GROMACS .gro file of C-alpha atoms in nm:
model
  269
    1MET     CA    1  -0.309  -0.596  -2.921
    2ARG     CA    2  -0.547  -0.324  -2.914
    3GLN     CA    3  -0.846  -0.441  -2.756
    4VAL     CA    4  -0.937  -0.769  -2.533
    5GLY     CA    5  -1.272  -0.783  -2.352
    6ARG     CA    6  -1.376  -0.440  -2.246
    7TYR     CA    7  -1.034  -0.309  -2.258
    8HIS     CA    8  -0.891  -0.070  -2.567
    9ILE     CA    9  -0.559   0.086  -2.570
   10GLU     CA   10  -0.727   0.429  -2.677
   11ASP     CA   11  -0.985   0.466  -2.407
   12PRO     CA   12  -0.879   0.755  -2.201
   13ALA     CA   13  -1.011   0.572  -1.897
   14LYS     CA   14  -0.775   0.291  -1.942
   15ILE     CA   15  -0.434   0.498  -1.991
   16GLN     CA   16  -0.179   0.426  -1.736
   17GLY     CA   17   0.136   0.624  -1.633
   18ARG     CA   18   0.000   0.985  -1.563
   19ASP     CA   19   0.115   1.014  -1.206
   20ASP     CA   20   0.456   1.103  -1.116
   21VAL     CA   21   0.696   0.890  -0.928
   22ARG     CA   22   1.036   0.977  -0.763
   23PRO     CA   23   1.322   0.764  -0.631
   24SER     CA   24   1.208   0.915  -0.291
   25ASP     CA   25   0.872   0.806  -0.285
   26ARG     CA   26   0.800   0.532  -0.010
   27ASN     CA   27   0.531   0.342  -0.218
   28PRO     CA   28   0.583   0.039  -0.461
   29GLY     CA   29   0.622   0.273  -0.762
   30GLY     CA   30   0.924   0.482  -0.614
   31LEU     CA   31   1.034   0.113  -0.532
   32ARG     CA   32   1.039  -0.002  -0.898
   33LEU     CA   33   1.199   0.318  -1.008
   34ARG     CA   34   1.501   0.283  -0.770
   35TYR     CA   35   1.556  -0.079  -0.916
   36ALA     CA   36   1.572   0.040  -1.256
   37LEU     CA   37   1.792   0.320  -1.184
   38GLN     CA   38   2.033   0.085  -0.981
   39ALA     CA   39   2.028  -0.148  -1.332
   40LEU     CA   40   2.112   0.157  -1.522
   41ALA     CA   41   2.413   0.277  -1.311
   42GLU     CA   42   2.647   0.202  -1.581
   43ALA     CA   43   2.442   0.273  -1.872
   44ARG     CA   44   2.513   0.556  -2.119
   45GLY     CA   45   2.389   0.689  -2.461
   46CYS     CA   46   2.043   0.605  -2.557
   47VAL     CA   47   1.785   0.404  -2.350
   48LEU     CA   48   1.451   0.255  -2.496
   49ILE     CA   49   1.144   0.255  -2.264
   50PRO     CA   50   0.876   0.031  -2.452
   51GLY     CA   51   0.508   0.035  -2.313
   52CYS     CA   52   0.569   0.405  -2.170
   53GLY     CA   53   0.190   0.485  -2.114
   54ALA     CA   54   0.163   0.828  -2.034
   55GLY     CA   55   0.516   0.849  -1.964
   56ARG     CA   56   0.543   0.832  -1.589
   57TYR     CA   57   0.873   0.628  -1.579
   58VAL     CA   58   1.040   0.821  -1.877
   59ARG     CA   59   0.998   1.146  -1.693
   60ALA     CA   60   1.124   0.973  -1.368
   61ILE     CA   61   1.430   0.837  -1.528
   62ALA     CA   62   1.485   1.172  -1.749
   63ARG     CA   63   1.489   1.373  -1.383
   64ALA     CA   64   1.715   1.143  -1.239
   65ARG     CA   65   1.952   1.053  -1.518
   66PRO     CA   66   1.964   1.359  -1.754
   67ASP     CA   67   2.258   1.255  -1.943
   68LEU     CA   68   2.066   0.973  -2.091
   69GLU     CA   69   1.920   0.973  -2.417
   70LEU     CA   70   1.546   0.830  -2.338
   71ILE     CA   71   1.307   0.704  -2.603
   72GLY     CA   72   0.932   0.632  -2.493
   73GLY     CA   73   0.742   0.420  -2.688
   74ASP     CA   74   0.378   0.291  -2.686
   75LEU     CA   75   0.129   0.152  -2.902
   76SER     CA   76  -0.151   0.376  -2.792
   77LEU     CA   77  -0.178   0.725  -2.947
   78THR     CA   78  -0.389   0.853  -2.697
   79ALA     CA   79  -0.097   0.770  -2.412
   80LEU     CA   80   0.158   0.922  -2.615
   81ARG     CA   81  -0.053   1.244  -2.670
   82GLU     CA   82  -0.064   1.270  -2.292
   83ALA     CA   83   0.297   1.153  -2.246
   84ARG     CA   84   0.408   1.470  -2.466
   85GLN     CA   85   0.145   1.721  -2.317
   86ARG     CA   86   0.336   1.589  -1.991
   87HIS     CA   87   0.682   1.612  -2.098
   88ALA     CA   88   0.736   1.825  -2.389
   89THR     CA   89   1.114   1.794  -2.413
   90GLY     CA   90   1.085   1.397  -2.408
   91CYS     CA   91   1.079   1.171  -2.716
   92TYR     CA   92   0.783   0.967  -2.761
   93LEU     CA   93   0.705   0.695  -3.062
   94ALA     CA   94   0.421   0.487  -3.144
   95LEU     CA   95   0.571   0.153  -3.194
   96ASP     CA   96   0.488  -0.204  -3.119
   97ALA     CA   97   0.703  -0.370  -2.850
   98ALA     CA   98   0.726  -0.701  -3.062
   99ARG     CA   99   0.853  -0.512  -3.391
  100LEU     CA  100   1.091  -0.252  -3.314
  101PRO     CA  101   1.144   0.010  -3.586
  102PHE     CA  102   1.534   0.051  -3.499
  103GLY     CA  103   1.862  -0.118  -3.631
  104ASP     CA  104   2.049  -0.380  -3.462
  105CYS     CA  105   2.234  -0.280  -3.174
  106ALA     CA  106   2.100   0.066  -3.147
  107PHE     CA  107   2.047   0.090  -2.752
  108SER     CA  108   2.263   0.077  -2.443
  109ALA     CA  109   1.974  -0.025  -2.227
  110VAL     CA  110   1.616  -0.128  -2.277
  111VAL     CA  111   1.375  -0.088  -1.948
  112PHE     CA  112   1.016  -0.178  -1.921
  113PHE     CA  113   0.746  -0.197  -1.646
  114ASP     CA  114   0.431  -0.393  -1.669
  115LEU     CA  115   0.464  -0.479  -2.010
  116LEU     CA  116   0.507  -0.837  -2.098
  117GLU     CA  117   0.161  -0.919  -1.979
  118HIS     CA  118   0.005  -0.732  -2.248
  119VAL     CA  119   0.188  -0.809  -2.569
  120PRO     CA  120   0.062  -1.115  -2.765
  121ASP     CA  121   0.391  -1.199  -2.910
  122TYR     CA  122   0.591  -1.175  -2.585
  123ARG     CA  123   0.867  -1.413  -2.707
  124GLY     CA  124   0.906  -1.178  -3.042
  125MET     CA  125   0.912  -0.893  -2.791
  126LEU     CA  126   1.209  -1.008  -2.612
  127ALA     CA  127   1.384  -1.137  -2.935
  128GLU     CA  128   1.332  -0.773  -3.027
  129ILE     CA  129   1.500  -0.639  -2.756
  130ALA     CA  130   1.791  -0.851  -2.750
  131ARG     CA  131   1.848  -0.754  -3.129
  132VAL     CA  132   1.852  -0.381  -3.041
  133LEU     CA  133   2.057  -0.414  -2.756
  134ARG     CA  134   2.435  -0.360  -2.792
  135PRO     CA  135   2.673  -0.624  -2.665
  136GLY     CA  136   2.699  -0.532  -2.289
  137GLY     CA  137   2.366  -0.373  -2.307
  138ILE     CA  138   2.126  -0.377  -2.042
  139LEU     CA  139   1.735  -0.513  -2.015
  140HIS     CA  140   1.577  -0.415  -1.693
  141ALA     CA  141   1.197  -0.527  -1.642
  142TYR     CA  142   0.943  -0.535  -1.398
  143VAL     CA  143   0.706  -0.853  -1.465
  144PRO     CA  144   0.415  -0.889  -1.237
  145LEU     CA  145   0.382  -1.256  -1.164
  146GLU     CA  146   0.003  -1.344  -1.192
  147ALA     CA  147   0.067  -1.738  -1.198
  148GLN     CA  148   0.290  -1.744  -0.906
  149PRO     CA  149   0.235  -1.988  -0.674
  150ALA     CA  150   0.108  -1.904  -0.300
  151THR     CA  151  -0.020  -1.576  -0.439
  152ILE     CA  152  -0.402  -1.419  -0.427
  153TYR     CA  153  -0.363  -1.417  -0.821
  154ARG     CA  154  -0.349  -1.807  -0.790
  155LEU     CA  155  -0.585  -1.839  -0.500
  156LEU     CA  156  -0.843  -1.661  -0.718
  157GLU     CA  157  -0.767  -1.804  -1.032
  158HIS     CA  158  -1.084  -1.980  -1.081
  159SER     CA  159  -1.294  -1.745  -0.856
  160ARG     CA  160  -1.637  -1.639  -0.967
  161ARG     CA  161  -1.703  -1.410  -0.693
  162PHE     CA  162  -1.366  -1.228  -0.737
  163PRO     CA  163  -1.260  -1.280  -1.123
  164LEU     CA  164  -0.917  -1.079  -1.075
  165HIS     CA  165  -0.796  -1.217  -1.383
  166ARG     CA  166  -1.094  -1.087  -1.581
  167TRP     CA  167  -1.082  -0.763  -1.423
  168LYS     CA  168  -0.748  -0.711  -1.484
  169ARG     CA  169  -0.795  -0.834  -1.878
  170ASP     CA  170  -1.104  -0.594  -1.923
  171HIS     CA  171  -0.960  -0.296  -1.709
  172VAL     CA  172  -0.566  -0.290  -1.820
  173GLY     CA  173  -0.539  -0.544  -2.080
  174HIS     CA  174  -0.378  -0.830  -1.919
  175ILE     CA  175  -0.356  -1.113  -2.147
  176ASN     CA  176  -0.075  -1.337  -2.036
  177ARG     CA  177   0.001  -1.474  -1.674
  178PHE     CA  178   0.355  -1.565  -1.558
  179ASP     CA  179   0.559  -1.697  -1.273
  180ASP     CA  180   0.897  -1.627  -1.219
  181GLU     CA  181   1.074  -1.944  -1.381
  182THR     CA  182   0.896  -1.889  -1.706
  183VAL     CA  183   1.007  -1.529  -1.712
  184ILE     CA  184   1.383  -1.632  -1.616
  185ARG     CA  185   1.359  -1.918  -1.884
  186LEU     CA  186   1.234  -1.653  -2.167
  187VAL     CA  187   1.483  -1.417  -2.116
  188TRP     CA  188   1.746  -1.669  -2.142
  189GLU     CA  189   1.586  -1.842  -2.443
  190ALA     CA  190   1.605  -1.466  -2.638
  191GLY     CA  191   1.985  -1.466  -2.584
  192LEU     CA  192   2.016  -1.244  -2.274
  193GLU     CA  193   2.222  -1.336  -1.969
  194VAL     CA  194   2.023  -1.289  -1.620
  195ARG     CA  195   2.227  -1.122  -1.363
  196GLN     CA  196   2.013  -1.026  -1.087
  197LEU     CA  197   1.658  -1.075  -0.931
  198ALA     CA  198   1.477  -0.931  -0.680
  199TYR     CA  199   1.106  -0.951  -0.562
  200SER     CA  200   0.829  -0.741  -0.454
  201PHE     CA  201   0.441  -0.717  -0.420
  202HIS     CA  202   0.397  -0.947  -0.127
  203PRO     CA  203   0.059  -1.011   0.012
  204VAL     CA  204  -0.051  -0.669   0.131
  205GLY     CA  205   0.019  -0.531  -0.220
  206GLN     CA  206  -0.143  -0.821  -0.372
  207LEU     CA  207  -0.472  -0.711  -0.123
  208HIS     CA  208  -0.431  -0.367  -0.273
  209ASP     CA  209  -0.438  -0.496  -0.638
  210LEU     CA  210  -0.735  -0.685  -0.552
  211VAL     CA  211  -0.955  -0.379  -0.393
  212ASP     CA  212  -0.818  -0.165  -0.680
  213TYR     CA  213  -0.979  -0.379  -0.958
  214TRP     CA  214  -1.282  -0.462  -0.746
  215GLN     CA  215  -1.351  -0.100  -0.709
  216ARG     CA  216  -1.303  -0.044  -1.089
  217GLU     CA  217  -1.524  -0.322  -1.215
  218ARG     CA  218  -1.807  -0.174  -0.968
  219GLN     CA  219  -1.740   0.158  -1.101
  220ALA     CA  220  -1.794   0.021  -1.477
  221GLY     CA  221  -2.098  -0.096  -1.359
  222GLY     CA  222  -2.023  -0.444  -1.236
  223PRO     CA  223  -2.223  -0.619  -0.999
  224GLY     CA  224  -2.250  -0.571  -0.613
  225TRP     CA  225  -2.474  -0.459  -0.355
  226LEU     CA  226  -2.268  -0.190  -0.210
  227PRO     CA  227  -2.387   0.161  -0.321
  228LEU     CA  228  -2.098   0.337  -0.509
  229PRO     CA  229  -2.005   0.605  -0.279
  230VAL     CA  230  -1.975   0.318  -0.007
  231VAL     CA  231  -1.737   0.142  -0.245
  232ARG     CA  232  -1.556   0.466  -0.302
  233TRP     CA  233  -1.525   0.509   0.059
  234VAL     CA  234  -1.419   0.169   0.168
  235THR     CA  235  -1.139   0.156  -0.130
  236ARG     CA  236  -0.991   0.506  -0.005
  237ALA     CA  237  -0.994   0.391   0.351
  238ILE     CA  238  -0.799   0.051   0.252
  239PHE     CA  239  -0.566   0.244   0.024
  240ALA     CA  240  -0.489   0.481   0.299
  241VAL     CA  241  -0.324   0.180   0.483
  242THR     CA  242  -0.230  -0.060   0.185
  243TRP     CA  243  -0.018   0.155  -0.033
  244ARG     CA  244   0.249   0.251   0.221
  245LEU     CA  245   0.198  -0.093   0.419
  246ALA     CA  246   0.294  -0.286   0.080
  247TYR     CA  247   0.634  -0.073   0.053
  248LEU     CA  248   0.726  -0.122   0.423
  249GLU     CA  249   0.654  -0.499   0.361
  250ASP     CA  250   0.876  -0.531   0.062
  251ARG     CA  251   1.172  -0.302   0.238
  252ILE     CA  252   1.130  -0.565   0.519
  253TYR     CA  253   1.100  -0.893   0.313
  254ARG     CA  254   1.232  -0.929  -0.033
  255GLY     CA  255   1.183  -1.293  -0.091
  256ARG     CA  256   1.062  -1.513  -0.362
  257ALA     CA  257   0.794  -1.682  -0.130
  258LEU     CA  258   0.472  -1.491  -0.161
  259ALA     CA  259   0.583  -1.237  -0.422
  260SER     CA  260   0.387  -1.144  -0.701
  261GLY     CA  261   0.652  -0.899  -0.877
  262LEU     CA  262   0.991  -0.967  -1.029
  263HIS     CA  263   1.243  -0.704  -1.101
  264LEU     CA  264   1.481  -0.858  -1.324
  265THR     CA  265   1.828  -0.730  -1.497
  266ALA     CA  266   1.977  -0.900  -1.792
  267ILE     CA  267   2.299  -0.858  -2.023
  268LYS     CA  268   2.343  -0.876  -2.372
  269PRO     CA  269   2.657  -1.103  -2.411
   0.00000   0.00000   0.00000
């Protein structure tokens, strides 16, 4: 999927993964990285990271696990150029996650973050991941749950004032929305055994997301009565609180209720 709505994967303004993240970071990015590293604790050899964007998590895992051979992949050539510029020693390939250019049983682990919601053939993508994993190989994924009951995403599903789903489509290319039961079922149907689940991105994180995409829409020329300098000031003021508070919220409460993020680890039998 190269373009949907106002989103195009080669638009430099839409590229994700430029910033760095470390396991010690007290924010949702650091939390996602720690879950991934825990899942990879027994992994050896070659690890594939599809949907890597500009390489944030490839760089982070490479720093934490220099013994692993990492391959980052993305459909966006613009993102891959940035990834190589930021990580000259990394291996980055142009690829379609639903048609992986590797032989069977090529990887000891596959890790992806925020990818399933972008891929038209998400069932094909999971089947391809199962194909390229060795027996005993690990899948670890972070999936946003934008169809999960009792979340801001479901509350605003039909909102005209805050059309969050359209904003996410237009600014980052989200074309699929999942709840946790659907994701778990899809992974099992692909032939992988789900071993561990964890939840995050509870109400404060969701509020942060709403404000983020509201300001993106306004910056892109969307309607609103607040002047853009005020929009930027309001956003910075809210973000100063919500990003760290979202992390604290997820550290205190890791339950399924009110969560909109799923960390899933599965094994190929």
